[in-house]
Coordinates of C-alpha atoms in Angstrom, one line a residue:
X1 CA 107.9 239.5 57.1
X2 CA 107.9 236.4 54.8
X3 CA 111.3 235.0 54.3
X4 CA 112.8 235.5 51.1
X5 CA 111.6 239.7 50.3
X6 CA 113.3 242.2 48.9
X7 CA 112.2 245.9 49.1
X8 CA 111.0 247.5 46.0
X9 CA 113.9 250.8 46.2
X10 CA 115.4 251.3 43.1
X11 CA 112.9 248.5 41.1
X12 CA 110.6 251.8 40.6
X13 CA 112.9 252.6 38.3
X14 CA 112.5 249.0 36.1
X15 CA 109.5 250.0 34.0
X16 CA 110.9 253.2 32.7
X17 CA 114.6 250.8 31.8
X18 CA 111.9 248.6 30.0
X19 CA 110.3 251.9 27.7
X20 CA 114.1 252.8 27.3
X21 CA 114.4 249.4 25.5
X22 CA 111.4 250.0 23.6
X23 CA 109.1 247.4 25.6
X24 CA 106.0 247.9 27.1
X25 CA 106.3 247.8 30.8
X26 CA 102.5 246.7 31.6
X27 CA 103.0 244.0 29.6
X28 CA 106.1 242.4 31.0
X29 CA 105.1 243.2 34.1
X30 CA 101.7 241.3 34.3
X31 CA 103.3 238.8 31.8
X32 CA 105.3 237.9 34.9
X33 CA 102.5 237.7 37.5
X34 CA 103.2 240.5 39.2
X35 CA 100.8 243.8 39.8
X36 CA 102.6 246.6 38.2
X37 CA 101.1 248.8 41.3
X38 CA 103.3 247.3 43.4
X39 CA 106.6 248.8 41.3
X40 CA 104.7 252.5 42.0
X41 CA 106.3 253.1 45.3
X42 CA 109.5 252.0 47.0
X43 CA 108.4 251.0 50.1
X44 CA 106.2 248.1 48.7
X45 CA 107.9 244.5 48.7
X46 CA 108.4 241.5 46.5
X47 CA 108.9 237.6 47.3
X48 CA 112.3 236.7 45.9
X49 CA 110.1 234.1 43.8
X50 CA 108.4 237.0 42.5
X51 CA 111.4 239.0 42.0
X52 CA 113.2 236.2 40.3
X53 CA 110.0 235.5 37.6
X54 CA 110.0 239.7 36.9
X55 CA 113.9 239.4 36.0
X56 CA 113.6 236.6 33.8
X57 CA 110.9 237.7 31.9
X58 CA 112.6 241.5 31.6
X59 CA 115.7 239.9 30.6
X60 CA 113.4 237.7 28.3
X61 CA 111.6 240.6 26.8
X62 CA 114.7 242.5 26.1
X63 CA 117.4 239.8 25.3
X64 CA 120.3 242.3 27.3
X65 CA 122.3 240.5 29.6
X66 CA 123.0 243.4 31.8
X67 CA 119.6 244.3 32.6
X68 CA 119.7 244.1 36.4
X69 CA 122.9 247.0 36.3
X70 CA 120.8 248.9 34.1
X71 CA 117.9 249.1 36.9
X72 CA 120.8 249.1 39.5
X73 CA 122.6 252.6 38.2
X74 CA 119.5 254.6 38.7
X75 CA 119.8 254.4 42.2
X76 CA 121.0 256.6 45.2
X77 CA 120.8 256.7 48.8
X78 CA 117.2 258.3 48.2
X79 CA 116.7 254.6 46.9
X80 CA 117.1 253.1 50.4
X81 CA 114.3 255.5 51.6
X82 CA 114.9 255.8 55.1
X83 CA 117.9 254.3 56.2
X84 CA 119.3 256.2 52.7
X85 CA 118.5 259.1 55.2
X86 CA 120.8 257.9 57.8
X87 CA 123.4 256.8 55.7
X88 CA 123.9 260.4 55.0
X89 CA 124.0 261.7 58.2
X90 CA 126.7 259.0 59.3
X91 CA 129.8 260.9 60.5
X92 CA 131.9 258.3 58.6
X93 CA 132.1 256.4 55.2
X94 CA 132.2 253.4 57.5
X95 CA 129.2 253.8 59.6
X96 CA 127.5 254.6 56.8
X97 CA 127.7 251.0 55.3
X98 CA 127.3 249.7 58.7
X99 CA 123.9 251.6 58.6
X100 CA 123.1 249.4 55.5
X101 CA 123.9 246.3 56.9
X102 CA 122.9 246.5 60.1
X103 CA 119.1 247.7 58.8
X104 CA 118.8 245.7 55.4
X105 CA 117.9 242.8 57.5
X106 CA 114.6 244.5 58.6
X107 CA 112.8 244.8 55.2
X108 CA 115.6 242.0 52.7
X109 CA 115.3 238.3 53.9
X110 CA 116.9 236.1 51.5
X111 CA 120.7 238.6 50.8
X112 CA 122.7 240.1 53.1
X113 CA 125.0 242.9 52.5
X114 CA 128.2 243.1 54.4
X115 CA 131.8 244.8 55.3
X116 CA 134.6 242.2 55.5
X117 CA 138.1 243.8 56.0
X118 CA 140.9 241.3 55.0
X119 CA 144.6 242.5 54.5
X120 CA 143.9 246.1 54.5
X121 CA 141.3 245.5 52.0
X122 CA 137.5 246.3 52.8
X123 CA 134.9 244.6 50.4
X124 CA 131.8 245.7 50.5
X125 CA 129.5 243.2 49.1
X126 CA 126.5 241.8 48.6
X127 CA 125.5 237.7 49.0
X128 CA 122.1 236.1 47.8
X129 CA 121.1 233.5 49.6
X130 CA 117.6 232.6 49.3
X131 CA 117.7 228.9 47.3
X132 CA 116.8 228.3 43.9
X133 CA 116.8 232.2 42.0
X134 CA 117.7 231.8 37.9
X135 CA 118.5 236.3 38.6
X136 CA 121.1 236.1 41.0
X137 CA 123.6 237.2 38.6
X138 CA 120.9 240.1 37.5
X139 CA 119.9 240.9 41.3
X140 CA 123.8 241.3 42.3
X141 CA 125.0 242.9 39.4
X142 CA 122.1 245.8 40.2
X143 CA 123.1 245.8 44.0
X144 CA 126.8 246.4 43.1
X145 CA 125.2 249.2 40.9
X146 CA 123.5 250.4 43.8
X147 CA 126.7 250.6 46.0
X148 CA 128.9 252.3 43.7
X149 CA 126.4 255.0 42.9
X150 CA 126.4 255.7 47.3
X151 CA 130.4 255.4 47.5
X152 CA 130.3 258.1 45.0
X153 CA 127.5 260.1 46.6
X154 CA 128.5 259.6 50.4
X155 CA 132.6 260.5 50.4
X156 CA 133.4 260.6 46.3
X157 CA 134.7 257.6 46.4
X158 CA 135.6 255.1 43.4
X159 CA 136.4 251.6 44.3
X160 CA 140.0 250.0 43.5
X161 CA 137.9 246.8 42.1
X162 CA 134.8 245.8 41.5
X163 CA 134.0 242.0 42.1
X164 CA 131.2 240.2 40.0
X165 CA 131.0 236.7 40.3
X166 CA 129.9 235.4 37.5
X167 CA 131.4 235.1 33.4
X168 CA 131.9 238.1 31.5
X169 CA 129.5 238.3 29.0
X170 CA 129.6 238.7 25.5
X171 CA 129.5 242.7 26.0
X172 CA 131.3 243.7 28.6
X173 CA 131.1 248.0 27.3
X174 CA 127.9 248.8 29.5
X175 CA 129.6 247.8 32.7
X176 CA 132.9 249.9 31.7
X177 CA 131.2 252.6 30.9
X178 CA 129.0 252.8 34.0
X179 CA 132.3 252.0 36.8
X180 CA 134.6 253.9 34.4
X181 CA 136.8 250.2 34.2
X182 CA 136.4 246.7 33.0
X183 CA 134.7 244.9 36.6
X184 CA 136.9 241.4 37.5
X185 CA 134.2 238.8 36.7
X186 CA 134.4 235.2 37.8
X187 CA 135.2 236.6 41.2
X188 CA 134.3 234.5 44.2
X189 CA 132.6 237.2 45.2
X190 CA 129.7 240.6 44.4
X191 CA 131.9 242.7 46.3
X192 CA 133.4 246.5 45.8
X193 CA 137.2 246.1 46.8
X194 CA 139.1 249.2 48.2
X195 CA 142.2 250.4 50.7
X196 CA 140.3 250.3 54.3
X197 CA 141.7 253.0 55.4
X198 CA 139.1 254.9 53.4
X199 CA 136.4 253.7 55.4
X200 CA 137.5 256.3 57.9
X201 CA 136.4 259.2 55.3
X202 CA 134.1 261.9 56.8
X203 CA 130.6 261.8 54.8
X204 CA 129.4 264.9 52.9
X205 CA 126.7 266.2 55.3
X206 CA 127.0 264.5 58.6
X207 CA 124.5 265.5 60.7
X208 CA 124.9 264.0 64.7
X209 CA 121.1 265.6 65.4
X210 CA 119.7 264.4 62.4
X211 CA 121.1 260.6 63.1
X212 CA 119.7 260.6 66.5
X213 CA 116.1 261.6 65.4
X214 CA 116.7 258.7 62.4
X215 CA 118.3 256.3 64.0
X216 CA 114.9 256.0 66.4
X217 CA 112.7 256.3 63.3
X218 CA 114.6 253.3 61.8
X219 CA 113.8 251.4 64.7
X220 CA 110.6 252.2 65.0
X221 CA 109.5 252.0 61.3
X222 CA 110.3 248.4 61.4
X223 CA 109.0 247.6 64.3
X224 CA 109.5 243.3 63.2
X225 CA 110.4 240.7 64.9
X226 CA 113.5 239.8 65.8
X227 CA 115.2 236.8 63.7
X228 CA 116.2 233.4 64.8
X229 CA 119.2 232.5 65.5
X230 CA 119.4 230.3 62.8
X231 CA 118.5 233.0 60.4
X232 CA 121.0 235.4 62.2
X233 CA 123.7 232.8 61.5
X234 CA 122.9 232.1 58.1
X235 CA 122.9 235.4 57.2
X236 CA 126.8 236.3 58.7
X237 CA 127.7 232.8 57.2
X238 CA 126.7 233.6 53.4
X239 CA 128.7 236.6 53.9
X240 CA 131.6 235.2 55.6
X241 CA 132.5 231.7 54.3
X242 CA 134.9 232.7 51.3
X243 CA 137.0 234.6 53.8
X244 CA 139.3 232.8 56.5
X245 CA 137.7 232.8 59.9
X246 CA 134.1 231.6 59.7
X247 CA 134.7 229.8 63.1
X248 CA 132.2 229.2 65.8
X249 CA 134.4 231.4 67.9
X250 CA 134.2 234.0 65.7
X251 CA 130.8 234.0 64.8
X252 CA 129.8 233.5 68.5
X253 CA 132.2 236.8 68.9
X254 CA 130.3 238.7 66.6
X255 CA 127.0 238.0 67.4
X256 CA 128.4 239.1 71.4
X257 CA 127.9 235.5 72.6
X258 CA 129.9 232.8 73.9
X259 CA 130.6 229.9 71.7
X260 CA 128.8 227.4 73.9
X261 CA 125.6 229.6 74.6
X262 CA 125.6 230.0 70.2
X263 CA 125.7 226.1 70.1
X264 CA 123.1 225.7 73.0
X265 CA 120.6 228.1 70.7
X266 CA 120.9 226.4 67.4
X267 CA 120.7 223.1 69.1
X268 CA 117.3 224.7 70.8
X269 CA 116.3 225.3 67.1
X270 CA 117.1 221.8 66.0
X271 CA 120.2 223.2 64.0
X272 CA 123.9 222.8 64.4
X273 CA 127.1 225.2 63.3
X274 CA 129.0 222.9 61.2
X275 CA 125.1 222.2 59.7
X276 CA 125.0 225.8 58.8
X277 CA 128.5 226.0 57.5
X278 CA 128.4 223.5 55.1
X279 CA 124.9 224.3 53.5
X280 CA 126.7 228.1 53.1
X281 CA 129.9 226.6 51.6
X282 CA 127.2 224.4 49.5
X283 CA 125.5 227.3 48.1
X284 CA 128.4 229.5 47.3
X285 CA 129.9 226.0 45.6
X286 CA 126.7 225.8 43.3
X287 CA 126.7 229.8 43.0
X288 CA 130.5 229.3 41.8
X289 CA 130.0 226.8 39.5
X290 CA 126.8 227.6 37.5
X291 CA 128.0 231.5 37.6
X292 CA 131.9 231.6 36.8
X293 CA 134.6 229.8 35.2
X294 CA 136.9 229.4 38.2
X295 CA 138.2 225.8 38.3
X296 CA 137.1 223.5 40.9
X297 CA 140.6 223.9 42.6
X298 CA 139.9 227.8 43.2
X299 CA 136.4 227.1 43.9
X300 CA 137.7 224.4 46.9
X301 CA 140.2 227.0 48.0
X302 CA 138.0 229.9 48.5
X303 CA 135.9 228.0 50.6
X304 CA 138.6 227.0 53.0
X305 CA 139.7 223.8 51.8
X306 CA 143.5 222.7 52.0
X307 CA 143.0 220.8 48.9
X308 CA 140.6 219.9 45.8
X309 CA 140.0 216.5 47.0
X310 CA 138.2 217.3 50.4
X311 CA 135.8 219.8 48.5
X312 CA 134.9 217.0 45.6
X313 CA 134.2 214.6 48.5
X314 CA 132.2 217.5 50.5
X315 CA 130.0 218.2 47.4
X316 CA 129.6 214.8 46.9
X317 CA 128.1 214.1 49.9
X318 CA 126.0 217.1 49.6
X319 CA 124.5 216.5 45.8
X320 CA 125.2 213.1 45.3
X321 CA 127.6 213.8 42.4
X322 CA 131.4 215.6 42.0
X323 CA 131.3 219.2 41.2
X324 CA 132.3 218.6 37.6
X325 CA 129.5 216.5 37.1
X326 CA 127.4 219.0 38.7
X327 CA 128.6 221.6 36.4
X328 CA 128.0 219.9 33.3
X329 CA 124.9 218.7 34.0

């Protein structure tokens, strides 16, 4: 699988969003290059470039800033096809998110989803990083969508916060009527916020049979090769680097390795950690600033830096100007 594609899933339900709207669906669709076939079933895939073209033109086509959540609240766990399946049969709320993002790698390359418990607080979120999407901001908004409907279907569960990082926009009534509150935009983060000791909730319909028999399907449905290491660390980094400990020891930890045998395989694929950590911290800076409103100071601070002045000079190096500039060019 190419890198950079997203599984169709709830997208099947964008053409009938775009009748809703009074548009055409064909002709937005091919308008954007893309078969409208391939929307059909959920099980068919889409390049991120593709993806990114089909949101701008939707969003074009409609002028609604919120079109990605309106896609996104359709869903379910029937949305995630099979690993929906095993999501249901997951004797906890917690291995039931785990089953998300421990699979999503086999069929999404380019976003990760993730569970990062800090302080008593689990966030479950969801990171783009494939380079260079204009939809990010549609794409995340429709995956927080996504997991608010399955909190609600797995244990009844309504999140404390939900985290969009980007501005509010000039309407912010569809997205409190859909999560019942005003969302906290300019987060540093796509993220649903709650107490973690509700990740320990039993899931309606835990099944232990039923898991074993999917659990095996999963595996064998995507039968794919396995990612590189640099890939692998990519993807826990995106995640990762707006919370504490996005050390090599940790990371090495996670992945069951020992820091020096992590270092020895990136080095075998021409990479480095600290490489990998700063083109993270690089993407979430330019995420950050196009997206939100948070000041550079916050923006330096989330990403681990003791003070403003060591993230300018970071982000100089990295884009050749200071993150001001970068902003306001």
């Amino acid at each position: 699988m190419m890198e950079g594609q997203q599984r169709i899933g709830v997208l099947v339900e964008l053409p009938q969003v775009l009748r809703d709207m009074g548009q055409d669906p064909a002709t937005v669709i091919v308008g954007a290059g893309i078969n409208p076939e391939v929307l059909r079933s959920p099980e068919n895939s889409l390049s991120f470039a593709e993806l990114d073209r089909l949101l701008q033109a939707c969003v074009a086509a409609t002028g609604c800033e919120h079109f990605g959540l309106l896609v996104g609240q359709r869903s379910s766990t029937a949305s995630l096809g099979l690993v929906g399946r095993l999501m249901r049969t997951a004797p906890t709320f917690k291995d039931a998110i785990l089953d998300l993002c421990t699979n999503q790698r086999r069929y999404v390359h380019g976003a990760v989803a993730y569970l990062v418990i800090q302080n008593d607080i689990a966030f479950w979120g969801y990171a783009v990083h494939h380079p260079g999407l204009k939809t990010i901001e549609q794409i995340s908004d429709g995956a927080m969508a996504v997991a608010f409907n399955m909190a609600r279907e797995l244990v009844d569960l309504v999140p404390d916060e939900i985290l969009l990082s980007h501005r509010a926009p000039g309407n912010t009534a569809p997205y409190c009527r859909f999560f019942g509150f005003t969302p906290r935009f300019d987060a540093e983060q796509y993220a649903l916020a709650f107490p973690a000791s509700l990740l320990s909730r039993p899931v309606r319909g835990a099944d232990r049979e039923l898991r074993r028999i999917l659990e095996k399907a999963v595996a064998a449905y995507w039968a794919v090769e396995q990612p590189t290491v640099t890939h692998t660390v990519t993807r826990m980094l995106r995640s990762r680097v707006i919370f504490p400990d996005i050390s090599l020891e940790a990371v090495a930890s996670e992945m069951s390795m020992q820091p020096r045998t992590l270092n020895r395989r990136l080095q075998a694929e021409g990479r480095s950690f600290r490489e990998l950590v700063n083109e993270a911290r690089f993407e979430v800076a330019r995420q950050l600033l196009a997206g939100t409103r948070m000041d550079v100071t916050n923006i330096a601070l989330a990403l681990g830096y003791a003070d403003p002045s060591g993230f300018t000079h970071a982000f100089q190096r990295w884009s050749g100007m200071a993150p001001s500039e970068w902003r306001a060019d």
